[in-house]
Structure formats: structure tokens, C-alpha cells
Short mmCIF file of C-alpha atoms in Angstrom, two decimals:
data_model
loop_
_atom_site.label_atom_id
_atom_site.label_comp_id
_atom_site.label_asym_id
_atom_site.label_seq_id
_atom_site.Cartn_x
_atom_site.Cartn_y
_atom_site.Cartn_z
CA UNK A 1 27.30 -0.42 -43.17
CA UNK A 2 24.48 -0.10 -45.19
CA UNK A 3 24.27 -0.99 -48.61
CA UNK A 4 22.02 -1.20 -51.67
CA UNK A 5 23.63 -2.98 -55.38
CA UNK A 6 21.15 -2.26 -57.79
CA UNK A 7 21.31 -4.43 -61.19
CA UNK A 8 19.55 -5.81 -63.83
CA UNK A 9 19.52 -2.55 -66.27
CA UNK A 10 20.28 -2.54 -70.05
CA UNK A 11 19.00 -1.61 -73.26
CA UNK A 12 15.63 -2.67 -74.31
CA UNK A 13 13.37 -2.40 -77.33
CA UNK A 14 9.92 -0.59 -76.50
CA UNK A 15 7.26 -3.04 -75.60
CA UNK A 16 9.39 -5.40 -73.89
CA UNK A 17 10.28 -6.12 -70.47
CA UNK A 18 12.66 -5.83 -67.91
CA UNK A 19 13.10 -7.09 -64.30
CA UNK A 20 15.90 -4.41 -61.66
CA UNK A 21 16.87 -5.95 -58.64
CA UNK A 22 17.88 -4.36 -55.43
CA UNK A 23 20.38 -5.92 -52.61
CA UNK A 24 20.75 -5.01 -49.44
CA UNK A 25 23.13 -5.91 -46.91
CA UNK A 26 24.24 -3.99 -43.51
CA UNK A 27 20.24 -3.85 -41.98
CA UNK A 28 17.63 -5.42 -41.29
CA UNK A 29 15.71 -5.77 -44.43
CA UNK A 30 12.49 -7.20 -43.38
CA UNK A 31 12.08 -3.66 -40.96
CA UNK A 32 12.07 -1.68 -43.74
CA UNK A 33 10.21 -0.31 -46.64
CA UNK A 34 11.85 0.02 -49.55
CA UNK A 35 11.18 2.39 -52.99
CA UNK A 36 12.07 2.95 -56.62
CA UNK A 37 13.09 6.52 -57.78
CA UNK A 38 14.04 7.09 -60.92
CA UNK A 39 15.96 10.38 -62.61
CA UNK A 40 15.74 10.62 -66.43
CA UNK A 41 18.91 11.71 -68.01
CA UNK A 42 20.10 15.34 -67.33
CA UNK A 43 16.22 15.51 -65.24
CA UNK A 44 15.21 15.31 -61.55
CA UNK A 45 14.12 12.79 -59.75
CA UNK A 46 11.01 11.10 -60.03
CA UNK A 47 9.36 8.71 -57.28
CA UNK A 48 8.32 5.33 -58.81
CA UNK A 49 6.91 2.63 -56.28
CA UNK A 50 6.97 1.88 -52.57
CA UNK A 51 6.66 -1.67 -50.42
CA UNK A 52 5.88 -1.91 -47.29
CA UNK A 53 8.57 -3.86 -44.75
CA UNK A 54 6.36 -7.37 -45.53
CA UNK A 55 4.89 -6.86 -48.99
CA UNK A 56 1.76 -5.96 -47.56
CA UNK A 57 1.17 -2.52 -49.11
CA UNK A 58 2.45 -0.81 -52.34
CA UNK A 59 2.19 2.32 -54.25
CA UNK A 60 2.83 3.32 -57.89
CA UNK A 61 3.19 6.56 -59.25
CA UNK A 62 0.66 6.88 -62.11
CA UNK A 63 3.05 7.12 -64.78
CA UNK A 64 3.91 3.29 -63.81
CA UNK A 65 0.99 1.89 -62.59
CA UNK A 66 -0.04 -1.18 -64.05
CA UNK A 67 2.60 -1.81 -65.99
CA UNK A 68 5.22 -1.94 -63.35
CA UNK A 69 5.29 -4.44 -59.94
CA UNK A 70 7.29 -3.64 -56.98
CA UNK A 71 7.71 -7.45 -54.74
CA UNK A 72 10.43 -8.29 -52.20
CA UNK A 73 12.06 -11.51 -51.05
CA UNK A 74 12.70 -11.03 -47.33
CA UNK A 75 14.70 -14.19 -47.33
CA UNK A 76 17.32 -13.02 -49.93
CA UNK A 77 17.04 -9.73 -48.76
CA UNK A 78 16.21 -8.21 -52.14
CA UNK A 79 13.71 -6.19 -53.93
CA UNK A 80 12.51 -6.22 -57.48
CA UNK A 81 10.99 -3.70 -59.91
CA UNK A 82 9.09 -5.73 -62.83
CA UNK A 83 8.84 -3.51 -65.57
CA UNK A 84 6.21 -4.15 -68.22
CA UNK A 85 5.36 -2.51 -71.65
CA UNK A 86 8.47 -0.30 -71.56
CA UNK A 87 8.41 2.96 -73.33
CA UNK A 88 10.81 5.37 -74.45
CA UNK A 89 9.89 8.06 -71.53
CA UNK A 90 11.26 5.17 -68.67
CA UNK A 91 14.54 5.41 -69.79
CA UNK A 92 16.27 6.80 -66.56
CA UNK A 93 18.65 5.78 -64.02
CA UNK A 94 16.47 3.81 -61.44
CA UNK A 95 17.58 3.94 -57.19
CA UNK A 96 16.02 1.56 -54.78
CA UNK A 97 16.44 3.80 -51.51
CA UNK A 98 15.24 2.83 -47.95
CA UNK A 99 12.49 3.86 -46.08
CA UNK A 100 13.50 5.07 -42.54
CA UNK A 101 10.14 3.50 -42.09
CA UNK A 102 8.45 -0.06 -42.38
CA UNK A 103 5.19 0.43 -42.58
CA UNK A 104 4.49 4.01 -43.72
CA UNK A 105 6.62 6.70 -45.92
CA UNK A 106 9.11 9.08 -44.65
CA UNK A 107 13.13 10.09 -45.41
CA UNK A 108 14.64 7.92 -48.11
CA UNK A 109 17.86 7.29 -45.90
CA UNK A 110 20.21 4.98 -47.58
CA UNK A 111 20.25 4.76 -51.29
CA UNK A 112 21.78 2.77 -54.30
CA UNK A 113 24.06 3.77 -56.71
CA UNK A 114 21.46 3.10 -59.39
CA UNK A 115 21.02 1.24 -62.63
CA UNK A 116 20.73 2.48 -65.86
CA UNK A 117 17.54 1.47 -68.40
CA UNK A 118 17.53 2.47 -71.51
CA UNK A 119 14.39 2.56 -73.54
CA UNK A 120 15.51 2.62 -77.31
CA UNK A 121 14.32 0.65 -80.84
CA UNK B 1 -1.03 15.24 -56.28
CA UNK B 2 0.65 17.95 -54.15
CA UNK B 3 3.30 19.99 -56.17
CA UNK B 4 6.69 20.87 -54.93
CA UNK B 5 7.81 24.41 -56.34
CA UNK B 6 11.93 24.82 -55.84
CA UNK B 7 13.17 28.19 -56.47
CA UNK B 8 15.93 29.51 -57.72
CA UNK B 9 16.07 26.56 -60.14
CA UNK B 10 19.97 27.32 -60.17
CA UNK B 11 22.24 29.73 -57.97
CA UNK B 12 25.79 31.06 -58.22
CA UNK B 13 27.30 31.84 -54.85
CA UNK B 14 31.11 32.39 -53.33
CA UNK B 15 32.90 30.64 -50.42
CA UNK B 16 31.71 31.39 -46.79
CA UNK B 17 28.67 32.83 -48.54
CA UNK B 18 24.93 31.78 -46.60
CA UNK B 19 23.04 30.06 -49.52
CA UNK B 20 19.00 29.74 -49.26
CA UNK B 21 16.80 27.74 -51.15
CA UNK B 22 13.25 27.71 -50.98
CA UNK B 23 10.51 25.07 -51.66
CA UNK B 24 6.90 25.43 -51.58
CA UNK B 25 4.07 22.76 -51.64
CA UNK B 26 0.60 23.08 -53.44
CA UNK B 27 -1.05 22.10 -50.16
CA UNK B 28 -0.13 22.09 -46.63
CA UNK B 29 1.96 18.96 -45.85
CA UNK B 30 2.58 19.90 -42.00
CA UNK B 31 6.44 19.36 -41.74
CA UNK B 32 6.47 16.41 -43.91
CA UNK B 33 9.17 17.59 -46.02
CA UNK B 34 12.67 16.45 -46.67
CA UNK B 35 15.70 17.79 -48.52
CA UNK B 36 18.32 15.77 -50.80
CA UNK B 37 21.81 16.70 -51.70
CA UNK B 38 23.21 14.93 -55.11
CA UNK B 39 26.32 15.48 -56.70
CA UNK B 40 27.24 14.50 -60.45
CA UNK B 41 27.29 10.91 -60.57
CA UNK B 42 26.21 10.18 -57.75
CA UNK B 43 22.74 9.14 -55.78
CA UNK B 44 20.81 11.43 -53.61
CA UNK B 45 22.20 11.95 -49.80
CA UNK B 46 19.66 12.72 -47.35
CA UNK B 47 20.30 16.08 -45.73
CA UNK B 48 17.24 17.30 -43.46
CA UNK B 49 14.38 15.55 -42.59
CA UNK B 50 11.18 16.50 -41.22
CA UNK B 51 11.48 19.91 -42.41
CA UNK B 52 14.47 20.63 -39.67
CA UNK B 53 15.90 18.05 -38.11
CA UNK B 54 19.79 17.18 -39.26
CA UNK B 55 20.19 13.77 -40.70
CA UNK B 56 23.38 12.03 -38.89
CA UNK B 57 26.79 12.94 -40.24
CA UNK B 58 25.67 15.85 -42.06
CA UNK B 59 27.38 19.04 -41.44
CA UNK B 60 25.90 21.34 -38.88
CA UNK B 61 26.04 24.63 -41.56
CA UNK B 62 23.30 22.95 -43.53
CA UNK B 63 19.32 23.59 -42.22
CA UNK B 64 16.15 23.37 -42.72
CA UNK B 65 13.05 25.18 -41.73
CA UNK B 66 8.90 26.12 -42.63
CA UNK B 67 6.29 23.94 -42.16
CA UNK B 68 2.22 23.37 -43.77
CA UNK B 69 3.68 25.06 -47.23
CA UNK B 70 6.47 27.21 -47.25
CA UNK B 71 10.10 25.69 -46.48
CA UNK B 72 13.45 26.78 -46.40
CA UNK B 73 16.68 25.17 -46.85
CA UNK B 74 20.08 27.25 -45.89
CA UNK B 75 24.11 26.79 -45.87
CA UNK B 76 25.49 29.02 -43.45
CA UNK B 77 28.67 29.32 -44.98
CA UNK B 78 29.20 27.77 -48.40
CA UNK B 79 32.14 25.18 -48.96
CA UNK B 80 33.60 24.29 -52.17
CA UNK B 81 32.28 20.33 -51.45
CA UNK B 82 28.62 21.57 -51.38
CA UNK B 83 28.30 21.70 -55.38
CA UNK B 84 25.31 19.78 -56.41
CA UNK B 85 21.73 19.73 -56.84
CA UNK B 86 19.60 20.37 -53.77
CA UNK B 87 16.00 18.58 -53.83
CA UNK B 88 13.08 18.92 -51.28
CA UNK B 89 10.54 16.38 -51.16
CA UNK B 90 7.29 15.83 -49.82
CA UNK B 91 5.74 12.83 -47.77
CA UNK B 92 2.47 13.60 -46.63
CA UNK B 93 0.75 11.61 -48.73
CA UNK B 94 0.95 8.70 -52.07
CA UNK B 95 2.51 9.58 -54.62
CA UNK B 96 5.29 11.77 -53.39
CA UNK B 97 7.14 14.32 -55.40
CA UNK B 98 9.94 16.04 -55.86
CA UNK B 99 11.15 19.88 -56.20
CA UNK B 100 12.56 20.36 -59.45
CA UNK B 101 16.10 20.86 -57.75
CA UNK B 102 18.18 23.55 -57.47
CA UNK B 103 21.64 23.16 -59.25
CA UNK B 104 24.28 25.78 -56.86
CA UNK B 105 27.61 26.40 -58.44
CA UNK B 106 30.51 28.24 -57.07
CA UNK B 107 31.52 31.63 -58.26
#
């Protein structure tokens, strides 16, 4: 079946940096996109990145752009969020989620259980 | 970017009672529209897709419906299990958004 482990979260001073993982097992990985959503405690969710099925193509939403990267590793089956110059207002619970799609956005079908980031001094 | 408008932004509703949600875009986005079901604790579940169409596994009372910018989302008959927060959200284009949920408790 398909799953998605998310790890790498923690607490981290503002400023720094922190790097989220995403594995997936139970698919092909290298057919799919994959995204970063992330939901702010007690808020909705919020749409961070995208990546296409090969790395090609990706997307940020502007509250994240340049100061976050989205890669993959198609060989370990595994996608990363690099998260740069973190601020206070990122703290959130960040999903990776699956794209029913490879090259293109659609239904997020299969998602992680998420991974907390805090954002505190 | 296109905004997604969820109303009522929380509902209280008995057993076996039809529950409808509504979501409406800031621009027409065809039938590029998807709705989420997440309970506390847990991730999103994806329920419709494509504005109508019944992801697999998900019970047949939930539905979906609209298309360019008015959608509906409906549960025929509510169950105690469907307590959580409903999301629609839009694909038509980069970057895409989310309602602001609807939170449905029972009465």
C-alpha cells in the first residue's frame, strides 16, 4: 500500500535552517509528482511546493519562494523540502502528499502523516 | 491567485441529516476542484475529485458537484464517523489554494 514517512522536523531558532524528508514506498515514485502542504497550528491548510515526477519543474507558493527548495532522489525514492531563513510564521505541521499526476497538478491522493516544525527563539 | 471562499465556516447537524457545503472560486477554474476530509490528528483524505467524481473507497453518501465557480459538496445522510473538517481546493492553475474549511460537528 501506499505510504509516505515524513521526518526531519524539530525546533529551530529563526534564521536557521532545516532540511524535511519524505519516503515513499508502495508506488512508483519516479511516476509521480510530489508536494509540500503545510497547516499552521489550529489553521488550514496551506500549499507549499510542487515537483514534477523527474525534477524537471517546481513551484513555490510565494510565502516560500526563495527561501525554500523542493528536490527529489528518484533512486531512494524520497523527497526533500530545504528550508532556509526560517521564520516564526512557518511553524506548521508540513505533509508531502502525491500527485495523482507526474507531470502536471491535480488530486493530492495519498498523503503523510506529517512532521511538525517549530519556529521559536 | 484564485481565492477559494468555503461557507459555512462551521456547521452543526444530526444523524441521517443531508449536510451541504459550498465553495466558491474568485475565477472560473472549469471543474478543477477537489474536496478533502481531515479529522483531528490526522492528514487530509481525498474525498471528490474533479468537482464530482468519487475517489476509491470513499462512501457513496458523500458528493460533489458545480463547475467554472460555484461548487457544492453534500452528505446524504450524516454518520457519526464524518466529524472533521471538509476542504475544497483548487487546481487550475500555480499556486493552488485552499477553502478555509468547514469544521461539521454532530448535534
Amino acid at each position: 500500500q501506499v505510504q509516505l514517512v515524513e521526518s526531519g522536523g524539530g525546533v529551530v531558532q529563526p534564521g536557521r535552517s532545516l532540511r524535511l524528508s519524505c519516503a515513499a514506498s508502495g508506488f512508483t515514485f519516479s511516476s509521480y509528482g510530489m508536494h509540500w502542504v503545510r497547516q499552521a497550528p489550529g489553521k488550514g491548510l496551506e500549499w507549499v511546493t510542487v515537483i514534477w515526477y523527474d525534477g524537471s519543474n517546481k513551484y513555490y507558493a510565494d510565502s516560500v519562494k526563495g527561501r525554500f527548495t523542493i528536490s527529489r532522489d528518484n533512486s531512494k525514492n524520497t523527497v526533500y523540502l530545504q528550508m532556509n531563513s526560517l521564520r516564526a510564521e512557518d511553524t506548521a505541521v508540513y505533509y508531502c502528499a502525491r500527485d495523482n499526476l507526474a507531470a502536471a497538478i491535480s488530486n493530492l491522493d495519498f498523503w503523510g502523516q506529517g512532521t511538525l516544525v517549530t519556529v521559536s527563539s | 491567485d484564485i481565492q477559494m471562499t468555503q461557507s459555512p465556516s462551521s456547521l452543526s447537524a444530526s444523524v441521517g441529516d443531508r449536510v451541504t457545503i459550498t465553495c466558491q472560486a474568485s475565477h472560473d477554474i472549469s471543474i478543477f476542484l477537489n474536496w478533502y476530509q481531515q479529522k483531528p490528528g490526522e492528514a487530509p483524505k481525498l474525498l471528490i475529485y474533479a468537482a464530482s467524481n468519487l475517489e476509491t473507497g470513499v462512501p457513496s453518501r458523500f458528493s460533489g458537484s458545480g463547475s467554472g465557480t460555484d461548487f457544492t459538496f453534500t452528505i446524504s445522510s450524516l454518520q457519526p464517523d464524518d466529524i472533521a473538517t471538509y476542504y475544497c481546493q483548487h487546481y487550475d492553475n500555480v499556486p493552488i489554494t485552499f477553502g478555509q474549511g468547514t469544521r461539521l460537528e454532530i448535534k
